[in-house]
Structures are given as structure tokens and as C-alpha cells.
């Protein structure tokens, strides 16, 4: 019920009259995995392609089912014991799905390859350490998802912006800072096209699209 409610909220707010961002792809397959803690937006049903060995290493005993039924989002809810944490997790992964809808499969393959390869080679450390050749894809994707998770959570529960994602090598604080200084999620999302695969790419694209606000953009990126 929580996942369904969160998805309803998220989809409702993607409308042009509200957040004005891309909806997740149609026919989205979302799995809830009760014995896993890790979640993902692997978008397999929408043609994201990963090697069998990587899928098996990441998903363990679920791998055979995953390869047969091809989920797009897997929600690992093992450690999520309350409504708020399930709600924010769902919004996070749906934000990834909106990003996928904008950038396409080729971009997503680079991104998910980095996520899963880093998880395996770093001994289970989420997101790796940011040194891989495709780390920029992860940086953009996770900055966006943690920002949107924070925004949806704040809008539902009130209070200050949550600090979801703080402490990793990437910096979702940048997007929250931009939001606090007048940028809408639609304006931020508009700059996240399939050629934006690093922090510097995003900064330059935002400046290109909103030159009159260059000072605010540079300040946000320099601060973090």
C-alpha cells in the first residue's frame, strides 16, 4: 500500500502543471523484495542490458527470476520498517525511472554497469568510490534521485529539506541548493539530457540554458 501510494503521488506530480518532468516509462515493472536491502532501477523490461554474471552477483537467489521476468525497479525493503522510509525509497527509484525516460537505454547501460560493477568490486559498497570510468553517470543519476526523494519527502512531511544522499562522493546538495535559490525541478531536469554524464557537464548545461542565473549556478557547484 505504501509503495502504491508513493507511486500515485509521484506520477500525479510529474504533470506539466506541477513538477513538469518526464513520467517513468509506460508498463513499468516494479518488484518489492523483502529479503534484500539494496534497491535498483535496472530497467530490464525496457531493454537495459546487463551481463548475466553481474545480475547474479547483485541479485543473488533472485537472479533467475529477474532474468526471466525482467523487472525495471527492484525495491529492497528488508530494512524499511516504517511508512516514511518506504515512501522515500519508492520516490527515489521512480525519479531514476523518469531520468531513464529522458536519456534512454544507451545512457542507462553505462550508468547501471558502473553501479553494479562497483558494488561487486568494492565488496558491497554502494556507489563505489567515484573513481570508475563511468562514475559521472552515477553522479548525475544519484544527485537527481536523492534530490527528488528529498523534495517529495519534504512536500509530504514538511520541515527542512532532508539530507538524503549526503556523505557520498557525489553531491545531491548541489541540486537542493539550486532549488532553494529559485530553480524548479523542471528546470534542473531539463538540463539532464543524454550528453550530461558528469558534474561539469551538468554545470555547463545549466549555465547554457539559464545564463542570467550563472552566478547562482556557479556558487552552488563551487560550494560542494
mmCIF file with all atom_site columns, N, CA, C and O in Angstrom, residues 155-196:
data_model
loop_
_atom_site.group_PDB
_atom_site.id
_atom_site.type_symbol
_atom_site.label_atom_id
_atom_site.label_alt_id
_atom_site.label_comp_id
_atom_site.label_asym_id
_atom_site.label_entity_id
_atom_site.label_seq_id
_atom_site.pdbx_PDB_ins_code
_atom_site.Cartn_x
_atom_site.Cartn_y
_atom_site.Cartn_z
_atom_site.occupancy
_atom_site.B_iso_or_equiv
_atom_site.pdbx_formal_charge
_atom_site.auth_seq_id
_atom_site.auth_comp_id
_atom_site.auth_asym_id
_atom_site.auth_atom_id
_atom_site.pdbx_PDB_model_num
ATOM 1   N N  . UNK A 1 155 ? 7.776  17.736 0.754   1.00 0.00 ? 155 UNK A N  1
ATOM 2   C CA . UNK A 1 155 ? 6.429  18.169 0.393   1.00 0.00 ? 155 UNK A CA 1
ATOM 3   C C  . UNK A 1 155 ? 5.348  17.375 1.123   1.00 0.00 ? 155 UNK A C  1
ATOM 4   O O  . UNK A 1 155 ? 4.264  17.886 1.387   1.00 0.00 ? 155 UNK A O  1
ATOM 5   N N  . UNK A 1 156 ? 5.656  16.133 1.454   1.00 0.00 ? 156 UNK A N  1
ATOM 6   C CA . UNK A 1 156 ? 4.671  15.311 2.161   1.00 0.00 ? 156 UNK A CA 1
ATOM 7   C C  . UNK A 1 156 ? 4.682  15.570 3.673   1.00 0.00 ? 156 UNK A C  1
ATOM 8   O O  . UNK A 1 156 ? 3.629  15.686 4.302   1.00 0.00 ? 156 UNK A O  1
ATOM 9   N N  . UNK A 1 157 ? 5.893  15.679 4.240   1.00 0.00 ? 157 UNK A N  1
ATOM 10  C CA . UNK A 1 157 ? 6.006  15.720 5.687   1.00 0.00 ? 157 UNK A CA 1
ATOM 11  C C  . UNK A 1 157 ? 6.374  17.095 6.254   1.00 0.00 ? 157 UNK A C  1
ATOM 12  O O  . UNK A 1 157 ? 6.331  17.284 7.470   1.00 0.00 ? 157 UNK A O  1
ATOM 13  N N  . UNK A 1 158 ? 6.754  18.030 5.372   1.00 0.00 ? 158 UNK A N  1
ATOM 14  C CA . UNK A 1 158 ? 7.095  19.366 5.838   1.00 0.00 ? 158 UNK A CA 1
ATOM 15  C C  . UNK A 1 158 ? 8.495  19.444 6.417   1.00 0.00 ? 158 UNK A C  1
ATOM 16  O O  . UNK A 1 158 ? 9.289  18.508 6.332   1.00 0.00 ? 158 UNK A O  1
ATOM 17  N N  . UNK A 1 159 ? 8.801  20.593 7.025   1.00 0.00 ? 159 UNK A N  1
ATOM 18  C CA . UNK A 1 159 ? 10.112 20.782 7.637   1.00 0.00 ? 159 UNK A CA 1
ATOM 19  C C  . UNK A 1 159 ? 11.173 21.164 6.632   1.00 0.00 ? 159 UNK A C  1
ATOM 20  O O  . UNK A 1 159 ? 10.886 21.524 5.482   1.00 0.00 ? 159 UNK A O  1
ATOM 21  N N  . UNK A 1 160 ? 12.415 21.089 7.055   1.00 0.00 ? 160 UNK A N  1
ATOM 22  C CA . UNK A 1 160 ? 13.545 21.427 6.193   1.00 0.00 ? 160 UNK A CA 1
ATOM 23  C C  . UNK A 1 160 ? 13.771 20.330 5.152   1.00 0.00 ? 160 UNK A C  1
ATOM 24  O O  . UNK A 1 160 ? 13.275 19.210 5.285   1.00 0.00 ? 160 UNK A O  1
ATOM 25  N N  . UNK A 1 161 ? 14.541 20.668 4.134   1.00 0.00 ? 161 UNK A N  1
ATOM 26  C CA . UNK A 1 161 ? 14.941 19.666 3.155   1.00 0.00 ? 161 UNK A CA 1
ATOM 27  C C  . UNK A 1 161 ? 15.682 18.539 3.862   1.00 0.00 ? 161 UNK A C  1
ATOM 28  O O  . UNK A 1 161 ? 16.636 18.789 4.603   1.00 0.00 ? 161 UNK A O  1
ATOM 29  N N  . UNK A 1 162 ? 15.282 17.282 3.668   1.00 0.00 ? 162 UNK A N  1
ATOM 30  C CA . UNK A 1 162 ? 16.065 16.163 4.219   1.00 0.00 ? 162 UNK A CA 1
ATOM 31  C C  . UNK A 1 162 ? 17.449 16.117 3.567   1.00 0.00 ? 162 UNK A C  1
ATOM 32  O O  . UNK A 1 162 ? 17.681 16.729 2.520   1.00 0.00 ? 162 UNK A O  1
ATOM 33  N N  . UNK A 1 163 ? 18.321 15.384 4.181   1.00 0.00 ? 163 UNK A N  1
ATOM 34  C CA . UNK A 1 163 ? 19.699 15.303 3.681   1.00 0.00 ? 163 UNK A CA 1
ATOM 35  C C  . UNK A 1 163 ? 19.977 13.945 3.050   1.00 0.00 ? 163 UNK A C  1
ATOM 36  O O  . UNK A 1 163 ? 21.085 13.420 3.142   1.00 0.00 ? 163 UNK A O  1
ATOM 37  N N  . UNK A 1 164 ? 18.987 13.361 2.394   1.00 0.00 ? 164 UNK A N  1
ATOM 38  C CA . UNK A 1 164 ? 19.187 12.070 1.739   1.00 0.00 ? 164 UNK A CA 1
ATOM 39  C C  . UNK A 1 164 ? 20.358 12.160 0.757   1.00 0.00 ? 164 UNK A C  1
ATOM 40  O O  . UNK A 1 164 ? 20.437 13.067 -0.061  1.00 0.00 ? 164 UNK A O  1
ATOM 41  N N  . UNK A 1 165 ? 21.259 11.205 0.846   1.00 0.00 ? 165 UNK A N  1
ATOM 42  C CA . UNK A 1 165 ? 22.391 11.145 -0.075  1.00 0.00 ? 165 UNK A CA 1
ATOM 43  C C  . UNK A 1 165 ? 23.616 11.890 0.379   1.00 0.00 ? 165 UNK A C  1
ATOM 44  O O  . UNK A 1 165 ? 24.684 11.735 -0.231  1.00 0.00 ? 165 UNK A O  1
ATOM 45  N N  . UNK A 1 166 ? 23.515 12.695 1.419   1.00 0.00 ? 166 UNK A N  1
ATOM 46  C CA . UNK A 1 166 ? 24.707 13.386 1.927   1.00 0.00 ? 166 UNK A CA 1
ATOM 47  C C  . UNK A 1 166 ? 25.704 12.356 2.456   1.00 0.00 ? 166 UNK A C  1
ATOM 48  O O  . UNK A 1 166 ? 25.324 11.332 3.028   1.00 0.00 ? 166 UNK A O  1
ATOM 49  N N  . UNK A 1 167 ? 26.973 12.645 2.267   1.00 0.00 ? 167 UNK A N  1
ATOM 50  C CA . UNK A 1 167 ? 28.012 11.763 2.768   1.00 0.00 ? 167 UNK A CA 1
ATOM 51  C C  . UNK A 1 167 ? 28.620 10.854 1.725   1.00 0.00 ? 167 UNK A C  1
ATOM 52  O O  . UNK A 1 167 ? 29.667 10.245 1.964   1.00 0.00 ? 167 UNK A O  1
ATOM 53  N N  . UNK A 1 168 ? 27.980 10.753 0.556   1.00 0.00 ? 168 UNK A N  1
ATOM 54  C CA . UNK A 1 168 ? 28.590 10.012 -0.545  1.00 0.00 ? 168 UNK A CA 1
ATOM 55  C C  . UNK A 1 168 ? 29.556 10.921 -1.308  1.00 0.00 ? 168 UNK A C  1
ATOM 56  O O  . UNK A 1 168 ? 29.625 12.121 -1.059  1.00 0.00 ? 168 UNK A O  1
ATOM 57  N N  . UNK A 1 169 ? 30.286 10.333 -2.250  1.00 0.00 ? 169 UNK A N  1
ATOM 58  C CA . UNK A 1 169 ? 31.250 11.128 -3.010  1.00 0.00 ? 169 UNK A CA 1
ATOM 59  C C  . UNK A 1 169 ? 30.575 12.077 -3.990  1.00 0.00 ? 169 UNK A C  1
ATOM 60  O O  . UNK A 1 169 ? 31.152 13.084 -4.379  1.00 0.00 ? 169 UNK A O  1
ATOM 61  N N  . UNK A 1 170 ? 29.359 11.776 -4.417  1.00 0.00 ? 170 UNK A N  1
ATOM 62  C CA . UNK A 1 170 ? 28.598 12.721 -5.246  1.00 0.00 ? 170 UNK A CA 1
ATOM 63  C C  . UNK A 1 170 ? 27.843 13.669 -4.315  1.00 0.00 ? 170 UNK A C  1
ATOM 64  O O  . UNK A 1 170 ? 27.792 13.457 -3.096  1.00 0.00 ? 170 UNK A O  1
ATOM 65  N N  . UNK A 1 171 ? 27.243 14.716 -4.868  1.00 0.00 ? 171 UNK A N  1
ATOM 66  C CA . UNK A 1 171 ? 26.704 15.785 -4.028  1.00 0.00 ? 171 UNK A CA 1
ATOM 67  C C  . UNK A 1 171 ? 25.289 16.205 -4.444  1.00 0.00 ? 171 UNK A C  1
ATOM 68  O O  . UNK A 1 171 ? 25.091 17.195 -5.155  1.00 0.00 ? 171 UNK A O  1
ATOM 69  N N  . UNK A 1 172 ? 24.258 15.490 -3.955  1.00 0.00 ? 172 UNK A N  1
ATOM 70  C CA . UNK A 1 172 ? 22.894 15.946 -4.228  1.00 0.00 ? 172 UNK A CA 1
ATOM 71  C C  . UNK A 1 172 ? 22.597 17.290 -3.569  1.00 0.00 ? 172 UNK A C  1
ATOM 72  O O  . UNK A 1 172 ? 21.618 17.950 -3.918  1.00 0.00 ? 172 UNK A O  1
ATOM 73  N N  . UNK A 1 173 ? 23.459 17.710 -2.646  1.00 0.00 ? 173 UNK A N  1
ATOM 74  C CA . UNK A 1 173 ? 23.301 19.030 -2.028  1.00 0.00 ? 173 UNK A CA 1
ATOM 75  C C  . UNK A 1 173 ? 23.294 20.142 -3.069  1.00 0.00 ? 173 UNK A C  1
ATOM 76  O O  . UNK A 1 173 ? 22.655 21.191 -2.872  1.00 0.00 ? 173 UNK A O  1
ATOM 77  N N  . UNK A 1 174 ? 23.990 19.929 -4.182  1.00 0.00 ? 174 UNK A N  1
ATOM 78  C CA . UNK A 1 174 ? 24.039 20.944 -5.240  1.00 0.00 ? 174 UNK A CA 1
ATOM 79  C C  . UNK A 1 174 ? 22.638 21.242 -5.754  1.00 0.00 ? 174 UNK A C  1
ATOM 80  O O  . UNK A 1 174 ? 22.241 22.400 -5.884  1.00 0.00 ? 174 UNK A O  1
ATOM 81  N N  . UNK A 1 175 ? 21.883 20.200 -6.041  1.00 0.00 ? 175 UNK A N  1
ATOM 82  C CA . UNK A 1 175 ? 20.542 20.390 -6.597  1.00 0.00 ? 175 UNK A CA 1
ATOM 83  C C  . UNK A 1 175 ? 19.588 20.960 -5.568  1.00 0.00 ? 175 UNK A C  1
ATOM 84  O O  . UNK A 1 175 ? 18.725 21.788 -5.901  1.00 0.00 ? 175 UNK A O  1
ATOM 85  N N  . UNK A 1 176 ? 19.740 20.542 -4.329  1.00 0.00 ? 176 UNK A N  1
ATOM 86  C CA . UNK A 1 176 ? 18.896 21.131 -3.285  1.00 0.00 ? 176 UNK A CA 1
ATOM 87  C C  . UNK A 1 176 ? 19.225 22.610 -3.101  1.00 0.00 ? 176 UNK A C  1
ATOM 88  O O  . UNK A 1 176 ? 18.328 23.431 -2.869  1.00 0.00 ? 176 UNK A O  1
ATOM 89  N N  . UNK A 1 177 ? 20.503 22.953 -3.210  1.00 0.00 ? 177 UNK A N  1
ATOM 90  C CA . UNK A 1 177 ? 20.921 24.354 -3.109  1.00 0.00 ? 177 UNK A CA 1
ATOM 91  C C  . UNK A 1 177 ? 20.314 25.168 -4.257  1.00 0.00 ? 177 UNK A C  1
ATOM 92  O O  . UNK A 1 177 ? 19.811 26.284 -4.033  1.00 0.00 ? 177 UNK A O  1
ATOM 93  N N  . UNK A 1 178 ? 20.357 24.635 -5.458  1.00 0.00 ? 178 UNK A N  1
ATOM 94  C CA . UNK A 1 178 ? 19.757 25.323 -6.595  1.00 0.00 ? 178 UNK A CA 1
ATOM 95  C C  . UNK A 1 178 ? 18.264 25.517 -6.378  1.00 0.00 ? 178 UNK A C  1
ATOM 96  O O  . UNK A 1 178 ? 17.713 26.580 -6.668  1.00 0.00 ? 178 UNK A O  1
ATOM 97  N N  . UNK A 1 179 ? 17.602 24.476 -5.872  1.00 0.00 ? 179 UNK A N  1
ATOM 98  C CA . UNK A 1 179 ? 16.160 24.555 -5.630  1.00 0.00 ? 179 UNK A CA 1
ATOM 99  C C  . UNK A 1 179 ? 15.838 25.665 -4.626  1.00 0.00 ? 179 UNK A C  1
ATOM 100 O O  . UNK A 1 179 ? 14.900 26.451 -4.831  1.00 0.00 ? 179 UNK A O  1
ATOM 101 N N  . UNK A 1 180 ? 16.605 25.725 -3.568  1.00 0.00 ? 180 UNK A N  1
ATOM 102 C CA . UNK A 1 180 ? 16.384 26.742 -2.546  1.00 0.00 ? 180 UNK A CA 1
ATOM 103 C C  . UNK A 1 180 ? 16.627 28.152 -3.092  1.00 0.00 ? 180 UNK A C  1
ATOM 104 O O  . UNK A 1 180 ? 16.134 29.135 -2.524  1.00 0.00 ? 180 UNK A O  1
ATOM 105 N N  . UNK A 1 181 ? 17.392 28.231 -4.172  1.00 0.00 ? 181 UNK A N  1
ATOM 106 C CA . UNK A 1 181 ? 17.707 29.529 -4.770  1.00 0.00 ? 181 UNK A CA 1
ATOM 107 C C  . UNK A 1 181 ? 16.920 29.788 -6.047  1.00 0.00 ? 181 UNK A C  1
ATOM 108 O O  . UNK A 1 181 ? 17.377 30.517 -6.926  1.00 0.00 ? 181 UNK A O  1
ATOM 109 N N  . UNK A 1 182 ? 15.749 29.174 -6.139  1.00 0.00 ? 182 UNK A N  1
ATOM 110 C CA . UNK A 1 182 ? 14.801 29.551 -7.171  1.00 0.00 ? 182 UNK A CA 1
ATOM 111 C C  . UNK A 1 182 ? 14.681 28.644 -8.371  1.00 0.00 ? 182 UNK A C  1
ATOM 112 O O  . UNK A 1 182 ? 13.804 28.854 -9.220  1.00 0.00 ? 182 UNK A O  1
ATOM 113 N N  . UNK A 1 183 ? 15.519 27.627 -8.491  1.00 0.00 ? 183 UNK A N  1
ATOM 114 C CA . UNK A 1 183 ? 15.396 26.698 -9.612  1.00 0.00 ? 183 UNK A CA 1
ATOM 115 C C  . UNK A 1 183 ? 14.312 25.674 -9.319  1.00 0.00 ? 183 UNK A C  1
ATOM 116 O O  . UNK A 1 183 ? 14.226 25.135 -8.216  1.00 0.00 ? 183 UNK A O  1
ATOM 117 N N  . UNK A 1 184 ? 13.483 25.389 -10.304 1.00 0.00 ? 184 UNK A N  1
ATOM 118 C CA . UNK A 1 184 ? 12.464 24.362 -10.156 1.00 0.00 ? 184 UNK A CA 1
ATOM 119 C C  . UNK A 1 184 ? 13.044 23.008 -10.546 1.00 0.00 ? 184 UNK A C  1
ATOM 120 O O  . UNK A 1 184 ? 14.071 22.925 -11.234 1.00 0.00 ? 184 UNK A O  1
ATOM 121 N N  . UNK A 1 185 ? 12.377 21.931 -10.116 1.00 0.00 ? 185 UNK A N  1
ATOM 122 C CA . UNK A 1 185 ? 12.852 20.606 -10.512 1.00 0.00 ? 185 UNK A CA 1
ATOM 123 C C  . UNK A 1 185 ? 12.761 20.438 -12.027 1.00 0.00 ? 185 UNK A C  1
ATOM 124 O O  . UNK A 1 185 ? 13.585 19.748 -12.634 1.00 0.00 ? 185 UNK A O  1
ATOM 125 N N  . UNK A 1 186 ? 11.785 21.084 -12.663 1.00 0.00 ? 186 UNK A N  1
ATOM 126 C CA . UNK A 1 186 ? 11.668 21.022 -14.114 1.00 0.00 ? 186 UNK A CA 1
ATOM 127 C C  . UNK A 1 186 ? 12.873 21.662 -14.798 1.00 0.00 ? 186 UNK A C  1
ATOM 128 O O  . UNK A 1 186 ? 13.398 21.134 -15.790 1.00 0.00 ? 186 UNK A O  1
ATOM 129 N N  . UNK A 1 187 ? 13.324 22.790 -14.275 1.00 0.00 ? 187 UNK A N  1
ATOM 130 C CA . UNK A 1 187 ? 14.484 23.461 -14.869 1.00 0.00 ? 187 UNK A CA 1
ATOM 131 C C  . UNK A 1 187 ? 15.751 22.637 -14.697 1.00 0.00 ? 187 UNK A C  1
ATOM 132 O O  . UNK A 1 187 ? 16.575 22.535 -15.616 1.00 0.00 ? 187 UNK A O  1
ATOM 133 N N  . UNK A 1 188 ? 15.895 22.031 -13.538 1.00 0.00 ? 188 UNK A N  1
ATOM 134 C CA . UNK A 1 188 ? 17.056 21.167 -13.317 1.00 0.00 ? 188 UNK A CA 1
ATOM 135 C C  . UNK A 1 188 ? 16.989 19.952 -14.239 1.00 0.00 ? 188 UNK A C  1
ATOM 136 O O  . UNK A 1 188 ? 17.973 19.592 -14.899 1.00 0.00 ? 188 UNK A O  1
ATOM 137 N N  . UNK A 1 189 ? 15.829 19.340 -14.300 1.00 0.00 ? 189 UNK A N  1
ATOM 138 C CA . UNK A 1 189 ? 15.654 18.135 -15.109 1.00 0.00 ? 189 UNK A CA 1
ATOM 139 C C  . UNK A 1 189 ? 15.870 18.416 -16.595 1.00 0.00 ? 189 UNK A C  1
ATOM 140 O O  . UNK A 1 189 ? 16.387 17.564 -17.331 1.00 0.00 ? 189 UNK A O  1
ATOM 141 N N  . UNK A 1 190 ? 15.507 19.617 -17.039 1.00 0.00 ? 190 UNK A N  1
ATOM 142 C CA . UNK A 1 190 ? 15.654 19.956 -18.457 1.00 0.00 ? 190 UNK A CA 1
ATOM 143 C C  . UNK A 1 190 ? 17.105 19.892 -18.909 1.00 0.00 ? 190 UNK A C  1
ATOM 144 O O  . UNK A 1 190 ? 17.392 19.654 -20.091 1.00 0.00 ? 190 UNK A O  1
ATOM 145 N N  . UNK A 1 191 ? 18.023 20.096 -17.979 1.00 0.00 ? 191 UNK A N  1
ATOM 146 C CA . UNK A 1 191 ? 19.451 20.099 -18.322 1.00 0.00 ? 191 UNK A CA 1
ATOM 147 C C  . UNK A 1 191 ? 20.063 18.708 -18.300 1.00 0.00 ? 191 UNK A C  1
ATOM 148 O O  . UNK A 1 191 ? 21.213 18.522 -18.708 1.00 0.00 ? 191 UNK A O  1
ATOM 149 N N  . UNK A 1 192 ? 19.320 17.718 -17.865 1.00 0.00 ? 192 UNK A N  1
ATOM 150 C CA . UNK A 1 192 ? 19.875 16.369 -17.694 1.00 0.00 ? 192 UNK A CA 1
ATOM 151 C C  . UNK A 1 192 ? 19.590 15.508 -18.917 1.00 0.00 ? 192 UNK A C  1
ATOM 152 O O  . UNK A 1 192 ? 18.897 14.496 -18.847 1.00 0.00 ? 192 UNK A O  1
ATOM 153 N N  . UNK A 1 193 ? 20.139 15.915 -20.050 1.00 0.00 ? 193 UNK A N  1
ATOM 154 C CA . UNK A 1 193 ? 19.919 15.139 -21.267 1.00 0.00 ? 193 UNK A CA 1
ATOM 155 C C  . UNK A 1 193 ? 20.979 14.057 -21.406 1.00 0.00 ? 193 UNK A C  1
ATOM 156 O O  . UNK A 1 193 ? 21.831 13.875 -20.526 1.00 0.00 ? 193 UNK A O  1
ATOM 157 N N  . UNK A 1 194 ? 20.950 13.337 -22.524 1.00 0.00 ? 194 UNK A N  1
ATOM 158 C CA . UNK A 1 194 ? 21.824 12.169 -22.651 1.00 0.00 ? 194 UNK A CA 1
ATOM 159 C C  . UNK A 1 194 ? 23.285 12.502 -22.890 1.00 0.00 ? 194 UNK A C  1
ATOM 160 O O  . UNK A 1 194 ? 24.130 11.614 -22.939 1.00 0.00 ? 194 UNK A O  1
ATOM 161 N N  . UNK A 1 195 ? 23.625 13.781 -23.031 1.00 0.00 ? 195 UNK A N  1
ATOM 162 C CA . UNK A 1 195 ? 25.021 14.183 -23.169 1.00 0.00 ? 195 UNK A CA 1
ATOM 163 C C  . UNK A 1 195 ? 25.610 14.668 -21.848 1.00 0.00 ? 195 UNK A C  1
ATOM 164 O O  . UNK A 1 195 ? 26.788 15.005 -21.785 1.00 0.00 ? 195 UNK A O  1
ATOM 165 N N  . UNK A 1 196 ? 24.796 14.707 -20.815 1.00 0.00 ? 196 UNK A N  1
ATOM 166 C CA . UNK A 1 196 ? 25.247 15.174 -19.499 1.00 0.00 ? 196 UNK A CA 1
ATOM 167 C C  . UNK A 1 196 ? 25.589 13.964 -18.646 1.00 0.00 ? 196 UNK A C  1
ATOM 168 O O  . UNK A 1 196 ? 24.716 13.276 -18.131 1.00 0.00 ? 196 UNK A O  1
#
